[in-house]
PDB file of C-alpha atoms and ligand atoms in Angstrom:
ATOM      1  CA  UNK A 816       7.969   9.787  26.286  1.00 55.00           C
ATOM      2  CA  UNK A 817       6.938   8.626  22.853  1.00 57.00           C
ATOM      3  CA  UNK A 818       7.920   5.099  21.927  1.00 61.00           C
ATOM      4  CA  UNK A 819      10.039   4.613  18.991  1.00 76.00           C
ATOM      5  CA  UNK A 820       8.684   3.399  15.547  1.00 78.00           C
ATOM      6  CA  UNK A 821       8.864  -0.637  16.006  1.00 94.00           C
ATOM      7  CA  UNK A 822       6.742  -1.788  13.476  1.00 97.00           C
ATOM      8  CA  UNK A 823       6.809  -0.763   9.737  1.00 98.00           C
ATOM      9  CA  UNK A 824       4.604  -1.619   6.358  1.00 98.00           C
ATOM     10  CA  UNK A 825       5.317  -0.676   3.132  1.00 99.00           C
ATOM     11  CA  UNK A 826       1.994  -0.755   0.478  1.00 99.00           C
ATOM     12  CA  UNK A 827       2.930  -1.740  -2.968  1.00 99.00           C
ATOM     13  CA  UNK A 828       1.039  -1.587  -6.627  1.00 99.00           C
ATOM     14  CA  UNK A 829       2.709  -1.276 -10.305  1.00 98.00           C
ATOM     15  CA  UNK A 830       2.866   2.217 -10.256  1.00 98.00           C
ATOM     16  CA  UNK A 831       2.643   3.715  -6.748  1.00 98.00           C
ATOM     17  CA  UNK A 832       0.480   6.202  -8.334  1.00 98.00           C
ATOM     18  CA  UNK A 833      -3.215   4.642  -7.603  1.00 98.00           C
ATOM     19  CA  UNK A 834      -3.573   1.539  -5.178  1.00 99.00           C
ATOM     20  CA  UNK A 835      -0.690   2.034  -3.144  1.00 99.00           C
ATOM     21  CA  UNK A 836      -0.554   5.611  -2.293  1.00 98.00           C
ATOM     22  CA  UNK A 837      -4.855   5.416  -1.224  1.00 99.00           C
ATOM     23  CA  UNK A 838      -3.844   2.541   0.968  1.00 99.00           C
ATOM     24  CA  UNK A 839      -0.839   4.618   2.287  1.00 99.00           C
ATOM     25  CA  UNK A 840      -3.119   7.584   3.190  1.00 99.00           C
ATOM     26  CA  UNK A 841      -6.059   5.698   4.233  1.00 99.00           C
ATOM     27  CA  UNK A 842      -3.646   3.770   6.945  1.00 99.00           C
ATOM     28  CA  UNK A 843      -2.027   6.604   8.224  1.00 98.00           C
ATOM     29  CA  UNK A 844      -4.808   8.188   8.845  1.00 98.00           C
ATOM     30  CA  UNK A 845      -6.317   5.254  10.773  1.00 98.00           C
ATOM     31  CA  UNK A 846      -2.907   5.247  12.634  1.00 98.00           C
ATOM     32  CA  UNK A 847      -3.310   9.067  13.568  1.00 98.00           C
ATOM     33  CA  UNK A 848      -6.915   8.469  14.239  1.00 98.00           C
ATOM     34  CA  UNK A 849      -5.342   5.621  17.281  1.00 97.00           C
ATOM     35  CA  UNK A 850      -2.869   7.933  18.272  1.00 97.00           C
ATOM     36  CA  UNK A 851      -0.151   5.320  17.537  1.00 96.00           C
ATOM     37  CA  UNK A 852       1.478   7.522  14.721  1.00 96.00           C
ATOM     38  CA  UNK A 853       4.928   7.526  16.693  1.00 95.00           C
ATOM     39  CA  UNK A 854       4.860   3.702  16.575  1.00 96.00           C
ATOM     40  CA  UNK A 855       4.549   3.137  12.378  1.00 98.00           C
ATOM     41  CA  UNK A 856       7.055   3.670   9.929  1.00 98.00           C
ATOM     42  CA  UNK A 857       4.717   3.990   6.714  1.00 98.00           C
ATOM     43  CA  UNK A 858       5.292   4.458   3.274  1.00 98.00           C
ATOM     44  CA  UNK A 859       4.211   3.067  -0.147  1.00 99.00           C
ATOM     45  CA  UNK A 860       6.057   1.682  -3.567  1.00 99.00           C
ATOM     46  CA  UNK A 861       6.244   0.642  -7.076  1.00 99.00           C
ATOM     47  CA  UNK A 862       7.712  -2.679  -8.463  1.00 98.00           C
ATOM     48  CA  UNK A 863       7.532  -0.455 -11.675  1.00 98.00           C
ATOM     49  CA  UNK A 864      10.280   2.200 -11.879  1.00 98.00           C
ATOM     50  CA  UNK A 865       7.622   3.793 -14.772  1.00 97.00           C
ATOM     51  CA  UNK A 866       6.464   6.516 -12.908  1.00 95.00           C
ATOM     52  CA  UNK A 867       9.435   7.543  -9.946  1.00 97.00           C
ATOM     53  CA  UNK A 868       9.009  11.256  -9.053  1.00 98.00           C
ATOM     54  CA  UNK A 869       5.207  11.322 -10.188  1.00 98.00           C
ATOM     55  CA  UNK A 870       2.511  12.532  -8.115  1.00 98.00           C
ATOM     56  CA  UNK A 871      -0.181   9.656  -7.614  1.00 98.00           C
ATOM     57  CA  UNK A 872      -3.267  10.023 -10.345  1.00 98.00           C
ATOM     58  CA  UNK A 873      -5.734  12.841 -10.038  1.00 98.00           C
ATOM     59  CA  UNK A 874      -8.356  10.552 -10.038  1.00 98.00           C
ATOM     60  CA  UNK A 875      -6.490   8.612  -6.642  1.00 98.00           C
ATOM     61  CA  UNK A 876      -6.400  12.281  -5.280  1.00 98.00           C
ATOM     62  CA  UNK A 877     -10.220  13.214  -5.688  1.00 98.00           C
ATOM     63  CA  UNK A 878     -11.101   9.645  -3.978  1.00 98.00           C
ATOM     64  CA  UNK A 879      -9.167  10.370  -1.210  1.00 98.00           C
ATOM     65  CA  UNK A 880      -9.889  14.616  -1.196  1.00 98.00           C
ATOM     66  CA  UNK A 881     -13.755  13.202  -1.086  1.00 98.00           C
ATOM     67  CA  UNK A 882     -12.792  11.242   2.468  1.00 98.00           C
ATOM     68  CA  UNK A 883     -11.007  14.229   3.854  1.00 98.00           C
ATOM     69  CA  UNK A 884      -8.071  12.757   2.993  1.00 98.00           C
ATOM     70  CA  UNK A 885      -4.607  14.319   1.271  1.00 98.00           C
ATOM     71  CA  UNK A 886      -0.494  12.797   0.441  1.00 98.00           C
ATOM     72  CA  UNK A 887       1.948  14.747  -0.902  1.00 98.00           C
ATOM     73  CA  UNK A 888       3.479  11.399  -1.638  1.00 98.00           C
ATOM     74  CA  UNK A 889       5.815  10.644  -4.970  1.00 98.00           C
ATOM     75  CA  UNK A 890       6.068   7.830  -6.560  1.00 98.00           C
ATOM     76  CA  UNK A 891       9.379   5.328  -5.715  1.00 98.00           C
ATOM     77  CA  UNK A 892      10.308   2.188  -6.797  1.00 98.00           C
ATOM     78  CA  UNK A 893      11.187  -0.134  -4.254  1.00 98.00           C
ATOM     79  CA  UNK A 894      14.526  -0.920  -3.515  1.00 98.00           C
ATOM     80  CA  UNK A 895      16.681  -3.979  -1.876  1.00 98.00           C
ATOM     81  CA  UNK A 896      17.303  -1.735   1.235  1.00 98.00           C
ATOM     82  CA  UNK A 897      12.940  -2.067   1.970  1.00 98.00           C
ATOM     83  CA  UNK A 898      13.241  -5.436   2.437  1.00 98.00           C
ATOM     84  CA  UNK A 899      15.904  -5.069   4.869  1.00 98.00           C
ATOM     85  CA  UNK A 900      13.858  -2.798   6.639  1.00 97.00           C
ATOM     86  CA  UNK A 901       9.481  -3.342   6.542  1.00 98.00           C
ATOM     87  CA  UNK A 902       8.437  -5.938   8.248  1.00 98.00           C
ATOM     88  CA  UNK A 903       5.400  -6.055   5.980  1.00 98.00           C
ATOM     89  CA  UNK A 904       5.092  -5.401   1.822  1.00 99.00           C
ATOM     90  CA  UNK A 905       1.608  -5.469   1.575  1.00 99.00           C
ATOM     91  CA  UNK A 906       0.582  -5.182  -2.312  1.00 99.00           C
ATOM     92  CA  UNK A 907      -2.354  -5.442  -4.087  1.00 99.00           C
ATOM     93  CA  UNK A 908      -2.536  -8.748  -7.191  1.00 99.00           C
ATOM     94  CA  UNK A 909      -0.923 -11.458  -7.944  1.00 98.00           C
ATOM     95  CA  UNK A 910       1.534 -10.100 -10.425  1.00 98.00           C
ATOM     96  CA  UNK A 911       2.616  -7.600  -7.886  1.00 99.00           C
ATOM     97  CA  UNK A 912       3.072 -10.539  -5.298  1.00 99.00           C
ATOM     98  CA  UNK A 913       4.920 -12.696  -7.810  1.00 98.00           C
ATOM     99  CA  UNK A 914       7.449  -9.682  -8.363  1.00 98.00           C
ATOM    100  CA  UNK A 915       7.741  -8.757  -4.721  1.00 98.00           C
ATOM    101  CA  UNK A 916       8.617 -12.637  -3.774  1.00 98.00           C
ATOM    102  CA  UNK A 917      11.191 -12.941  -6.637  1.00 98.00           C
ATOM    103  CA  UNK A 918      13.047 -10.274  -5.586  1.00 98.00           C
ATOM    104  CA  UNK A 919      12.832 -11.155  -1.800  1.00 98.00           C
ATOM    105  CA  UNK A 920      14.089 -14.251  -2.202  1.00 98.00           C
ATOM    106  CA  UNK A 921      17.132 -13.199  -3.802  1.00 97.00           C
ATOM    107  CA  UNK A 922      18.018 -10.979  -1.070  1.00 97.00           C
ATOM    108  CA  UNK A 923      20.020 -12.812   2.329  1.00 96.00           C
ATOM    109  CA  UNK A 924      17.952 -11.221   5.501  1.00 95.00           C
ATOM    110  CA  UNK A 925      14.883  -9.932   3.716  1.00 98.00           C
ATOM    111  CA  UNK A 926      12.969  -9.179   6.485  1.00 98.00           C
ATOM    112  CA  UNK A 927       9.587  -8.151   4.888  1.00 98.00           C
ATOM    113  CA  UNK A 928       6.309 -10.577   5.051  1.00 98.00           C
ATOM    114  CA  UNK A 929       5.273 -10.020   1.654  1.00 98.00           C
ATOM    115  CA  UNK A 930       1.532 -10.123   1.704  1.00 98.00           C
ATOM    116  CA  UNK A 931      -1.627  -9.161  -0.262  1.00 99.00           C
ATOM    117  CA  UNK A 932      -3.300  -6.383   1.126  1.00 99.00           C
ATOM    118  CA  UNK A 933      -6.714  -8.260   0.441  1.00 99.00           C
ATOM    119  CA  UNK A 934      -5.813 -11.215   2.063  1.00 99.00           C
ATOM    120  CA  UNK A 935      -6.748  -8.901   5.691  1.00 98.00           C
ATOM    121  CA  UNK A 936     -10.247  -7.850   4.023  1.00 98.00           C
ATOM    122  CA  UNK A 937     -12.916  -9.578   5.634  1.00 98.00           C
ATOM    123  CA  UNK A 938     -15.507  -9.746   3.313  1.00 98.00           C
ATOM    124  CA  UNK A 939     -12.457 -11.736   1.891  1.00 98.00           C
ATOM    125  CA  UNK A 940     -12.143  -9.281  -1.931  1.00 98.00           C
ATOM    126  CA  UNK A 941      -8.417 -10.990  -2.488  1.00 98.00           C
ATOM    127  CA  UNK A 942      -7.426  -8.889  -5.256  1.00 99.00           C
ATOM    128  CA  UNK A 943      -7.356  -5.039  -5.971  1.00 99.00           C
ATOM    129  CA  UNK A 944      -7.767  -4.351  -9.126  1.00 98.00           C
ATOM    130  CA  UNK A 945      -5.837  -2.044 -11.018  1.00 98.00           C
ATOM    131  CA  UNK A 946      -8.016   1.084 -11.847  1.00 98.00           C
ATOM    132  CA  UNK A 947      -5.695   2.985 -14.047  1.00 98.00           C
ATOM    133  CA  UNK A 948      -7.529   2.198 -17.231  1.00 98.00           C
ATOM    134  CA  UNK A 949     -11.133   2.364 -15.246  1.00 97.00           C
ATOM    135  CA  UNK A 950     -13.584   4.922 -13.792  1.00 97.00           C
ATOM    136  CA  UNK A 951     -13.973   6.895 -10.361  1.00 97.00           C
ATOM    137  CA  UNK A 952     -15.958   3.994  -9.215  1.00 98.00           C
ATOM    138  CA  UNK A 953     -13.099   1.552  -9.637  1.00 98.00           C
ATOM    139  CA  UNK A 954     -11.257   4.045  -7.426  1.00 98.00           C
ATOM    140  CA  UNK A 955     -13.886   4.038  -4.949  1.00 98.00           C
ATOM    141  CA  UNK A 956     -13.836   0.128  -4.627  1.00 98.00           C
ATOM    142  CA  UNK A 957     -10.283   0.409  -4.628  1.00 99.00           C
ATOM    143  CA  UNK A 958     -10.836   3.017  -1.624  1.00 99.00           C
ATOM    144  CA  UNK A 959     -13.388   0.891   0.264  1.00 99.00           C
ATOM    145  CA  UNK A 960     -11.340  -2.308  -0.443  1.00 99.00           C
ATOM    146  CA  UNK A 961      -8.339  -1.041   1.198  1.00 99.00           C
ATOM    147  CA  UNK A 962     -10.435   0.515   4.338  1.00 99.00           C
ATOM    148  CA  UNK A 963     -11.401  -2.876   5.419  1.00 98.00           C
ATOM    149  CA  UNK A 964      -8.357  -4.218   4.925  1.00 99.00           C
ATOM    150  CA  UNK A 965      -6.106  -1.773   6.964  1.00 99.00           C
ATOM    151  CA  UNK A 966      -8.350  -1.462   9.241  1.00 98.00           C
ATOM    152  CA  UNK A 967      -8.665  -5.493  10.063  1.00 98.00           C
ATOM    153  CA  UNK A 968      -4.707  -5.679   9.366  1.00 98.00           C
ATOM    154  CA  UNK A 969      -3.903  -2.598  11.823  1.00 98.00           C
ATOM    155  CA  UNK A 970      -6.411  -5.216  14.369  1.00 98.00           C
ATOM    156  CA  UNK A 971      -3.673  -7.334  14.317  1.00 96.00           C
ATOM    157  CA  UNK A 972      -1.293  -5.187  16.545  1.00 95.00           C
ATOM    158  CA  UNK A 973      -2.975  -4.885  19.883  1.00 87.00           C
TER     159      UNK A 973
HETATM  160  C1  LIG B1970       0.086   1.521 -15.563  1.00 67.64           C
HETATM  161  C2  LIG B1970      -0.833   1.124 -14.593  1.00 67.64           C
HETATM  162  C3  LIG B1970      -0.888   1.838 -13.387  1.00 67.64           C
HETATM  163  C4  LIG B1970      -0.974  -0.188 -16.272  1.00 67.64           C
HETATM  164  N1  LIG B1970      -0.063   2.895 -13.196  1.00 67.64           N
HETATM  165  N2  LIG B1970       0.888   2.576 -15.330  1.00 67.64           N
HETATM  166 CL1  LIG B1970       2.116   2.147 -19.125  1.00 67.64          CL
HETATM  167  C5  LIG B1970       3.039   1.459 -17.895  1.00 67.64           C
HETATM  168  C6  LIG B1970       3.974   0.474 -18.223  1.00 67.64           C
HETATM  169  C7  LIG B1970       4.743  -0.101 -17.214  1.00 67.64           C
HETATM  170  C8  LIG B1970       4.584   0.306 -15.917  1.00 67.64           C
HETATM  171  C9  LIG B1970       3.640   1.299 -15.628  1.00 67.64           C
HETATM  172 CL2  LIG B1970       3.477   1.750 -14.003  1.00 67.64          CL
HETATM  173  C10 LIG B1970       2.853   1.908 -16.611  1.00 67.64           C
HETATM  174  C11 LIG B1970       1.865   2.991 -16.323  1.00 67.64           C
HETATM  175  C12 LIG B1970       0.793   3.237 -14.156  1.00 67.64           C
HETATM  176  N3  LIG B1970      -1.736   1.483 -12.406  1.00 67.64           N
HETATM  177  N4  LIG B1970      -1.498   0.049 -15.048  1.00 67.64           N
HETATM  178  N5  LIG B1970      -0.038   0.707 -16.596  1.00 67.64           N
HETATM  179  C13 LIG B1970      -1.393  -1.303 -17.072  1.00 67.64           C
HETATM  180  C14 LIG B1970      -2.634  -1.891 -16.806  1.00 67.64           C
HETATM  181  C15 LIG B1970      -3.088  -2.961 -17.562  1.00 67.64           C
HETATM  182  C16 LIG B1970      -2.336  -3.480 -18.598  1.00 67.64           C
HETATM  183  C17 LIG B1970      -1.101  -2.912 -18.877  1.00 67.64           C
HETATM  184  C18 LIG B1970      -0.631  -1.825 -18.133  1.00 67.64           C
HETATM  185  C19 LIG B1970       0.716  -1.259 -18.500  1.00 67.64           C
END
């Protein structure tokens, strides 16, 4: 019998429309890839409510169409109920951190760790840099940067 889903992250950027969804995709598919899809509950989010209902940037969707990889995800916003619910918020600077924490702490039972993302790479890149003013390479780092890290952070859960 399939276990349930008992552990949960949520990735989170300013937009949800380049950082977060990549990192979304590229864990999920490491998750398939272990066969433990029926144990995560994955999804990604905004601290921005800027772009809710948008389809992540074309250039986030060739990066991850050149790894074999596809989302039909739309942008969201997080909301109070997530950190009632993820046990991890992993996002991706400090300003997204900051914003993430302030919010948490106003909220009795948050339940999320609120982590970077880059603090699981280990060639220890901290930050991932916004791309949406850069090139295709700043999408590929941005690719690379969050392969490492989900695949040390999904290490975690043997
Ligand atoms: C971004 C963005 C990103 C910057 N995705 N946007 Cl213009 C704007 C204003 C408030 C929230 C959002 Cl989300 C957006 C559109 C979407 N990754 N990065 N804007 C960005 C980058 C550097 C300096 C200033 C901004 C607004």
């Amino acid at each position: 019998m399939a276990a349930a889903e008992n552990k949960s992250v949520l990735f989170v950027c300013l937009g949800n429309i380049c950082r977060s969804p990549i990192a979304e995709a590229v864990f999920r598919n490491l998750v398939v890839e272990k066969g433990l899809t029926n144990q995560w509950m994955i999804d990604s989010g905004a601290v921005s409510d800027w772009n809710v209902g948008s389809s992540p940037d074309a250039r986030a969707l060739s990066c991850l169409r050149r790894h074999g990889l596809e989302t039909t995800h739309k942008a969201q916003q997080v909301t109070k109920d997530d950190f009632l619910s993820y046990d991890y918020m992993l996002c991706m600077d400090e300003s997204n951190l900051r914003e993430l924490k302030r919010r948490g702490d106003k909220i009795p039972n948050c339940k999320s760790k609120i982590e970077l993302l880059g603090s699981y790479d280990p060639q220890k890149c901290l930050i991932i840099e916004d791309p949406y003013y850069g090139k295709d390479e700043d999408f590929e780092t941005v690719y690379q940067q969050c392969l490492r890290c989900c695949k040390s952070f999904l290490e975690k859960f043997p």
